[in-house]
CSV table of C-alpha atoms in Angstrom, one decimal:
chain,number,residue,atom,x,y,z
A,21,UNK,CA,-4.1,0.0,8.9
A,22,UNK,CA,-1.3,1.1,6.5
A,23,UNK,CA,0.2,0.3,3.5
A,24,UNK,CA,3.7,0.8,2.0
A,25,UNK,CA,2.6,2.7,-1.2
A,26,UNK,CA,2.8,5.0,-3.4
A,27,UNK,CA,0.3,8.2,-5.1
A,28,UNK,CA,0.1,11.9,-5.6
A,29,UNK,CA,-0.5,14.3,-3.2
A,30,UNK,CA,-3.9,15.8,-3.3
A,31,UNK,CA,-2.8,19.0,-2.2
A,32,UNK,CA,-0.5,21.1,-4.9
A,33,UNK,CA,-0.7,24.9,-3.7
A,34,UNK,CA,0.8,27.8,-5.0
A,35,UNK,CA,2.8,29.4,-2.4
A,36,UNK,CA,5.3,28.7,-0.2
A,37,UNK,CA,7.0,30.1,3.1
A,38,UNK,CA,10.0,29.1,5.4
A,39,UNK,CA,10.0,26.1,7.8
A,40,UNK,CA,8.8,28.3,10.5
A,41,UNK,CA,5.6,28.3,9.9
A,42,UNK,CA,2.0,28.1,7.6
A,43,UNK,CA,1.7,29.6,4.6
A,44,UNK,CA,0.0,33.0,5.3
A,45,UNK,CA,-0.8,33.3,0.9
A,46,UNK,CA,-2.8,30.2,1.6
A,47,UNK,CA,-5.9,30.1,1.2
A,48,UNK,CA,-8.4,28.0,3.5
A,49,UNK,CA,-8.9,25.4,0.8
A,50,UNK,CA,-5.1,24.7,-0.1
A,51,UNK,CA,-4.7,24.3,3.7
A,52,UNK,CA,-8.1,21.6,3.6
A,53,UNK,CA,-6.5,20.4,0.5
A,54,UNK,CA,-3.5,19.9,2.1
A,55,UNK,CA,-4.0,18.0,5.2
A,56,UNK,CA,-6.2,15.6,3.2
A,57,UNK,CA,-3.6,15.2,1.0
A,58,UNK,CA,-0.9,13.9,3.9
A,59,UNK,CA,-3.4,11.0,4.7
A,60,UNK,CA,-2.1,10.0,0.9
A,61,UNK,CA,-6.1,9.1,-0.1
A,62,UNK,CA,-5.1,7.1,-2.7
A,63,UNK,CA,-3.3,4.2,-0.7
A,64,UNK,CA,-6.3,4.4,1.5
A,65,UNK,CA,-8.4,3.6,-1.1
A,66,UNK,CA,-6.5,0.5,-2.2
A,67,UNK,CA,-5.9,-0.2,1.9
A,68,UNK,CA,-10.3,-0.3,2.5
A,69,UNK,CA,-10.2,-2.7,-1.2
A,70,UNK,CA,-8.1,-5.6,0.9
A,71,UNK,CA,-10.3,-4.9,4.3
A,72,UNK,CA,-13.9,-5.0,2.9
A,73,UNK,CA,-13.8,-8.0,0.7
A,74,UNK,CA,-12.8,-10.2,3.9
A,75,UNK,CA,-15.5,-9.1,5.5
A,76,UNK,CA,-17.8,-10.5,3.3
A,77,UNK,CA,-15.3,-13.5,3.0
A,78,UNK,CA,-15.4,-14.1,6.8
A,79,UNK,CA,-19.1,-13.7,7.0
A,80,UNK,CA,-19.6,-15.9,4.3
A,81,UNK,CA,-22.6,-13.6,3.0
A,82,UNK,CA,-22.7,-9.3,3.7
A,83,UNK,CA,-21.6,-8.5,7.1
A,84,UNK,CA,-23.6,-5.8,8.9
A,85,UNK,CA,-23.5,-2.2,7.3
A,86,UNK,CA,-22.6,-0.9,10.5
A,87,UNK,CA,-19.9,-2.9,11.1
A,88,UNK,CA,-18.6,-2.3,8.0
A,89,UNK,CA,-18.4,1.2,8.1
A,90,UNK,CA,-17.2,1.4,11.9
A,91,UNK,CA,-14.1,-0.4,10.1
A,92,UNK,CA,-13.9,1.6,7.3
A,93,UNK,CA,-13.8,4.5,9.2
A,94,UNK,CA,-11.3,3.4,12.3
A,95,UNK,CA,-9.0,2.1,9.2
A,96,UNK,CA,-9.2,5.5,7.3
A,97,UNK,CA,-8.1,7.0,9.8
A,98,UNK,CA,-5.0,4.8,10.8
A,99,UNK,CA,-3.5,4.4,7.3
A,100,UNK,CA,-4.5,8.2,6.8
A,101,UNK,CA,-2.1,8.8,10.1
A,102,UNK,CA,0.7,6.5,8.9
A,103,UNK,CA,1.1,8.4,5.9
A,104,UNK,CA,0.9,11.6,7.8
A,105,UNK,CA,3.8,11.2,9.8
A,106,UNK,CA,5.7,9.4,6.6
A,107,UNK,CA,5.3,12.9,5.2
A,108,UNK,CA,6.9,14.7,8.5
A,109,UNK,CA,9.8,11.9,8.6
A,110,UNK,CA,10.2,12.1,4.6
A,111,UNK,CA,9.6,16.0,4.2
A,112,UNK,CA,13.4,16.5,3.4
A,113,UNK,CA,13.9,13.8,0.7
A,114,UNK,CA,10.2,14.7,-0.6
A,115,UNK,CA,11.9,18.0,-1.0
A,116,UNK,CA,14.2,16.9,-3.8
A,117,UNK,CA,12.1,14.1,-5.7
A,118,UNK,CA,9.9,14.9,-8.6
A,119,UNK,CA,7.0,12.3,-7.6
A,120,UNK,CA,7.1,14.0,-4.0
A,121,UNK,CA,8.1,17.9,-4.5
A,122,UNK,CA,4.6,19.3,-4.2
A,123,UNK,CA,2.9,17.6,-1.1
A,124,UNK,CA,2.1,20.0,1.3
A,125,UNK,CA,5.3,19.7,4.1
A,126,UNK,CA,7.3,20.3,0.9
A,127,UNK,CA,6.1,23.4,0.0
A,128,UNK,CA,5.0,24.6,3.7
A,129,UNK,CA,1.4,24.8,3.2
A,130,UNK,CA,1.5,23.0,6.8
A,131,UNK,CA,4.3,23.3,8.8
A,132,UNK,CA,5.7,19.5,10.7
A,133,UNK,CA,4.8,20.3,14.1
A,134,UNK,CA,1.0,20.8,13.0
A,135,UNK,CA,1.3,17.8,11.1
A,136,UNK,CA,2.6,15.6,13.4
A,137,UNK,CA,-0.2,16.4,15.6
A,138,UNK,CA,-2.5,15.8,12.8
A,139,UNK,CA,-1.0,12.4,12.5
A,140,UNK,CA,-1.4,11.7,16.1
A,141,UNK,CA,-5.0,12.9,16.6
A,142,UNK,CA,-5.8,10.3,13.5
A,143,UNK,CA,-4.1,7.7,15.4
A,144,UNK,CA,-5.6,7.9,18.7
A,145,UNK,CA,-9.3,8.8,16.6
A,146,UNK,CA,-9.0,5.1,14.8
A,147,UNK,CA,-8.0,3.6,18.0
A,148,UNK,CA,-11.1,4.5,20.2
A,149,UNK,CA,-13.3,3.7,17.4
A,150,UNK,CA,-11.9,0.4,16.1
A,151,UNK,CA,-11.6,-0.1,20.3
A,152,UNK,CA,-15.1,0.7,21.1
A,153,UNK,CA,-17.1,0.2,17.6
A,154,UNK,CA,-15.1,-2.9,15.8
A,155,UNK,CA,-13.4,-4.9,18.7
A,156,UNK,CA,-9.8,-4.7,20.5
A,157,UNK,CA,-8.1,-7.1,18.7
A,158,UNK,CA,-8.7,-5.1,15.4
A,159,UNK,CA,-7.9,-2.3,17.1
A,160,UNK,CA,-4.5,-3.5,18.0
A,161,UNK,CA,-3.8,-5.0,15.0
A,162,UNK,CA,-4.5,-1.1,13.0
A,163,UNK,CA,-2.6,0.3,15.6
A,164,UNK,CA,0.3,-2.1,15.5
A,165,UNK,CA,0.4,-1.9,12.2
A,166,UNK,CA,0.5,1.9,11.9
A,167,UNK,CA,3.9,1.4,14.2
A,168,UNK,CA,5.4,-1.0,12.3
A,169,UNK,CA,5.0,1.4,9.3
A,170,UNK,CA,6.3,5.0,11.0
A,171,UNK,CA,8.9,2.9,12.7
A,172,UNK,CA,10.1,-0.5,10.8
A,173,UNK,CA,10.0,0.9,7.5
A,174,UNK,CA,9.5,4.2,7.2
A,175,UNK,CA,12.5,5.0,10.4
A,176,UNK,CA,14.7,1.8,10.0
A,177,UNK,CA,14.5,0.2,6.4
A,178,UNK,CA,13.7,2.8,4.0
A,179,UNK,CA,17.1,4.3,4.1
A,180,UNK,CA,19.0,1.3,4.9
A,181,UNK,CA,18.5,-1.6,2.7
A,182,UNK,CA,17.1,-2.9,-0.8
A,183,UNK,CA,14.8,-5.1,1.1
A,184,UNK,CA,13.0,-1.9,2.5
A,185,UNK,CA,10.2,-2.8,0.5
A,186,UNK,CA,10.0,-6.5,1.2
A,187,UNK,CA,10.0,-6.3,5.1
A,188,UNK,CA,8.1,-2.5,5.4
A,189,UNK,CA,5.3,-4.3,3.4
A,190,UNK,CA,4.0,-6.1,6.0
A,191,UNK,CA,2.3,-3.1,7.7
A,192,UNK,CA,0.2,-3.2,4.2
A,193,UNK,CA,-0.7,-6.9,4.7
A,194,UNK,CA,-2.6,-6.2,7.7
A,195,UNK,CA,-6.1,-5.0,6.7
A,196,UNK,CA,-6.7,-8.6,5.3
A,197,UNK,CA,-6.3,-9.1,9.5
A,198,UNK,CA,-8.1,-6.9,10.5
A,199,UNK,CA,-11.1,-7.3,8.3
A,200,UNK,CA,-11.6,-10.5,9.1
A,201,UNK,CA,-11.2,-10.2,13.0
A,202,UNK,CA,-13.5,-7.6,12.6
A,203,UNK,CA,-16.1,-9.7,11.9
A,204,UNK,CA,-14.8,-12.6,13.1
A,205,UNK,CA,-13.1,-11.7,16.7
A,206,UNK,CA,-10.3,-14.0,16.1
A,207,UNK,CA,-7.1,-14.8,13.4
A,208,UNK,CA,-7.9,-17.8,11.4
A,209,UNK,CA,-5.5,-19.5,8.1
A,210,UNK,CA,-8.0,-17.4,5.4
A,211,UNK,CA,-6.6,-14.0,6.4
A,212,UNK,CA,-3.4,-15.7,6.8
A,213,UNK,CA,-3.0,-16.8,3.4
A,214,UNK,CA,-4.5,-13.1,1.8
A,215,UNK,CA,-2.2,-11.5,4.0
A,216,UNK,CA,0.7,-13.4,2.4
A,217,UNK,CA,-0.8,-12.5,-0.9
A,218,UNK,CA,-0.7,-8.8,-0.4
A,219,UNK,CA,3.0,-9.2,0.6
A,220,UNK,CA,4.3,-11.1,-2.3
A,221,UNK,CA,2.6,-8.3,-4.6
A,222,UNK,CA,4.3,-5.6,-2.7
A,223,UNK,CA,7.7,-5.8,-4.7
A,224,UNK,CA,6.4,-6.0,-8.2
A,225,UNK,CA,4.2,-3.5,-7.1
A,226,UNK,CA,6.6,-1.2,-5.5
A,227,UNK,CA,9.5,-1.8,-7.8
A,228,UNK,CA,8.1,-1.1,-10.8
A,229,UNK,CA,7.0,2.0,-9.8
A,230,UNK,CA,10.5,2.9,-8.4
A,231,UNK,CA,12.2,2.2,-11.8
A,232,UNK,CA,10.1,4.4,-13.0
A,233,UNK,CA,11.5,7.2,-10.3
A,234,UNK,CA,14.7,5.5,-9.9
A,235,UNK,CA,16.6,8.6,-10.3
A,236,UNK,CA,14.6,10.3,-8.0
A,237,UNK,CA,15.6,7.8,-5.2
A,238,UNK,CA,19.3,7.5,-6.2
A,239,UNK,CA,19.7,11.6,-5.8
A,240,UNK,CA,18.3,11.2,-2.5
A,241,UNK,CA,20.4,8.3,-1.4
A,242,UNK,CA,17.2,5.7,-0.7
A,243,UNK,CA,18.7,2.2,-1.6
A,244,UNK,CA,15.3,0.9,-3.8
A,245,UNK,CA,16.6,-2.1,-5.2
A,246,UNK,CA,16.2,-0.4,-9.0
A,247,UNK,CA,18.8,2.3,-7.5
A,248,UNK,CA,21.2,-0.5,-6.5
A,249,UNK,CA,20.7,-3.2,-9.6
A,250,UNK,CA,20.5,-3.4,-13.1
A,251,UNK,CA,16.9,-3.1,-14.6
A,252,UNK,CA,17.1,-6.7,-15.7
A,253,UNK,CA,18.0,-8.0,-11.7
A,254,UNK,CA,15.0,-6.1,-11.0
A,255,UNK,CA,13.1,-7.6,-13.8
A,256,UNK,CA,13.6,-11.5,-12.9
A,257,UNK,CA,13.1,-10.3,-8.8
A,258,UNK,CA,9.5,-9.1,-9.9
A,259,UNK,CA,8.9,-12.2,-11.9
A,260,UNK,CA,10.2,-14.6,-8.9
A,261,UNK,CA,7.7,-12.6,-6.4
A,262,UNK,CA,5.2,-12.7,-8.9
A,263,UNK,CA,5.0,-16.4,-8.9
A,264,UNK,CA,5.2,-16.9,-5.5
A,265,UNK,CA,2.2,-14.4,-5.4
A,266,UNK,CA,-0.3,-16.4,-7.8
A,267,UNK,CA,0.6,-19.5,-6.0
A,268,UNK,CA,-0.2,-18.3,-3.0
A,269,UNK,CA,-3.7,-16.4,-3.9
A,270,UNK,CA,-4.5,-20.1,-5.1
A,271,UNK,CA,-3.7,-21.5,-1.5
A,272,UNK,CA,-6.6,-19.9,-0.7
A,273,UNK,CA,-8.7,-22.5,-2.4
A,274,UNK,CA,-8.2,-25.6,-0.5
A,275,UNK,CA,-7.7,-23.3,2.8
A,276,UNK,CA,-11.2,-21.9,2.8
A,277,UNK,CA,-12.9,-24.2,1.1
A,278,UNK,CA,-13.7,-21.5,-1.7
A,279,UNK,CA,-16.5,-22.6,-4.4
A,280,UNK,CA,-15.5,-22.3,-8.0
A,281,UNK,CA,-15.3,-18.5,-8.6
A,282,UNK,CA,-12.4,-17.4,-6.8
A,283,UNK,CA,-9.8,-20.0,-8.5
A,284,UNK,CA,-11.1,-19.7,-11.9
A,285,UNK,CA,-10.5,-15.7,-11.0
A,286,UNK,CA,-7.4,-16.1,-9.5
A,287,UNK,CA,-5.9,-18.4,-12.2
A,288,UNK,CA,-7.6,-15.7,-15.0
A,289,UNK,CA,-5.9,-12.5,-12.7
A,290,UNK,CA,-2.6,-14.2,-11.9
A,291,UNK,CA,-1.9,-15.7,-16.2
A,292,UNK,CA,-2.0,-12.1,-17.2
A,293,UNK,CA,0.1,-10.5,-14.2
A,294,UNK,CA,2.5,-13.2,-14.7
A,295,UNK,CA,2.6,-12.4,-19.0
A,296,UNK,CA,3.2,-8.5,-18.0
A,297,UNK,CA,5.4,-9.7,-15.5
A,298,UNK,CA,7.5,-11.6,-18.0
A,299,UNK,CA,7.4,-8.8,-20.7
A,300,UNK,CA,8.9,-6.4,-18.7
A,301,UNK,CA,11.3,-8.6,-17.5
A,302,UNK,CA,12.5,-9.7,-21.3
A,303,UNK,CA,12.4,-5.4,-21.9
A,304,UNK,CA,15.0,-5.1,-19.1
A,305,UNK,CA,16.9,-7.8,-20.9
A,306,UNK,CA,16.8,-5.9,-24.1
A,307,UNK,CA,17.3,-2.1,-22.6
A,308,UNK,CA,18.1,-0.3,-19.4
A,309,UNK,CA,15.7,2.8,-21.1
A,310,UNK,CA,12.7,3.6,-18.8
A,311,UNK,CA,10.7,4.7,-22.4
A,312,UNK,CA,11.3,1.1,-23.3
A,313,UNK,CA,10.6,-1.2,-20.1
A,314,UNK,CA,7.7,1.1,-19.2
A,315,UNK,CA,7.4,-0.2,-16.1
A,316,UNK,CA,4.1,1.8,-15.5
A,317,UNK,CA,2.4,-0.8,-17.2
A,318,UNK,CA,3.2,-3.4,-14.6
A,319,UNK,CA,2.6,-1.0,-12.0
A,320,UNK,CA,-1.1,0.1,-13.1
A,321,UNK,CA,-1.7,-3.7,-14.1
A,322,UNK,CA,-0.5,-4.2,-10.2
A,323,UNK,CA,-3.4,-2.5,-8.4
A,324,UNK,CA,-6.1,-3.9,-11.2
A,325,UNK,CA,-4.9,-7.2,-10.3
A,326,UNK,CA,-5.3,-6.8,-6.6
A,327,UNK,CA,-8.3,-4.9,-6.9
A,328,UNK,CA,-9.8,-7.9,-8.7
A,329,UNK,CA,-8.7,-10.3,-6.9
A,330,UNK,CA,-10.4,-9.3,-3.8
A,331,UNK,CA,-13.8,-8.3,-5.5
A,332,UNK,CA,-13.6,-12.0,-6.4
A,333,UNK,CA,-12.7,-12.9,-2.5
A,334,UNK,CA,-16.4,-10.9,-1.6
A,335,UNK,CA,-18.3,-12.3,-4.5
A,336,UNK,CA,-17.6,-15.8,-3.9
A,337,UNK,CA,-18.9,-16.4,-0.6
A,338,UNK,CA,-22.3,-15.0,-1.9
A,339,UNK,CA,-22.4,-17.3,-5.0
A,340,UNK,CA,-22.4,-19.9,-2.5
């Protein structure tokens, strides 16, 4: 599993050395800290929020603990290995943006050769136990969409187009997959539907966040659509995905047969992302100054919503 995101590194050492090789100022811990911190833990945490709920979704009650955290654990490990070799592919640009400057490749903590292995052994670790503890079609699934990320958008779009962040969030719609094939064995219209939610968040998500580091993307030459067009284009895109997005997470209603919870939720969650939506949009209008759009607002408001929304996709089958 992987998701096109973005958060901190957890690892921020002190020293620094030439490409050649580790840090030898660097202590134990700042090398801990920083491999932990290629694996990006905080998209992982927002990756296991869209895989657990469908669990219980697809189980209709609480699926087996074991189960649960053989997932948990084969999916850690795959979006914790996407973002691993994003950081080896992205060291030089992460070099010269503010948001990125201090992850560990950056300032040689670990050097790329150790970390692409790092990445790899992740990959091949949350294939053999998503393959022998979950099933093989999950397993595929993770991996596949561990690919698509390194390769689709992290290789191909990123640097190429405004719609990087459209098509390279796909590989961030999968958990909703592969929780429910976990449970499930097979792909059904539910995880379709939540798998078409998470994509229609991804813009607003993604592009509010790069207005807010817009500069940082322009002065390494990564097309974000908030480099390429005016804050207010940007604006009115977020709002048109936005509404695509609520409409879909209501789909879900008449697809699975939901009881009353989850639409009330979902109509509650998507009115106040689509009034932030709309407010930043009419501050774009008004200003092209990041102090007055604060698009952080819509970003944070982004992963509540999200967060939400899929607590509600867990706790509905059990009111039932």
């Amino acid at each position: 599993m992987t998701y096109v995101g973005h958060s901190a590194s957890a690892a921020e050492p002190s020293t620094t050395s030439d490409e050649g090789g580790e840090t030898d100022k660097a202590t134990f811990k700042d090398v801990v800290a920083a491999y932990v911190g290629l694996t990006k833990p905080r998209v992982i945490e927002l990756l296991l929020l869209t895989t657990v709920p469908v669990m219980f979704f697809a189980a209709r009650g609480i699926p087996e603990l074991s189960l649960v955290l053989w997932t948990v654990l084969g999916g850690a490990l795959s979006a914790g290995s996407a973002s691993a070799y994003n950081c080896v592919y992205d060291r030089d640009i992460d070099e010269q943006m503010r948001r990125t400057k201090r992850r560990a490749l950056p300032r040689h903590v670990v050097t790329p050769v150790s970390a692409l292995v790092f990445a790899t052994v992740l990959a091949v670790l949350s294939t053999v136990v998503l393959w022998t503890q979950v099933n093989e079609l999950s397993a595929l699934l993770s991996l596949g969409a561990n690919a698509f990320y390194v390769f689709v958008y992290t290789m191909l779009l990123k640097r190429r187009t405004t719609q990087n962040i459209v098509w390279g969030g796909i590989a961030g719609c999968f958990p909703t997959l592969i929780g429910w094939t976990a449970v499930t064995g097979q792909l059904a219209w539910e995880p379709v539907v939540l798998f078409m939610v998470v994509f229609f968040w991804t813009p607003p998500h993604t592009w509010a966040l790069a207005l807010r580091y817009r500069e940082d993307y322009a002065n390494v030459d990564v097309p974000m659509l908030p480099v390429v067009a005016p804050a207010a284009v940007v604006g009115r895109q977020i709002v048109i995905y936005s509404w695509v997005m609520v409409a879909t997470s209501l789909l879900l209603w008449p697809v699975a047969d939901t009881g009353w919870f989850y639409p009330v939720v979902a109509t509650i969650l998507g009115a106040v992302f689509l009034v932030e939506a709309h407010r930043m949009w009419g501050r774009t209008k008004r200003s092209n100054d990041l102090t007055d759009i604060a698009p952080m607002r819509l970003f944070h408001n982004s992963n509540l919503y999200l967060s939400l929304l899929f607590v509600a996709v867990a706790i509905d089958p059990l009111l039932r």
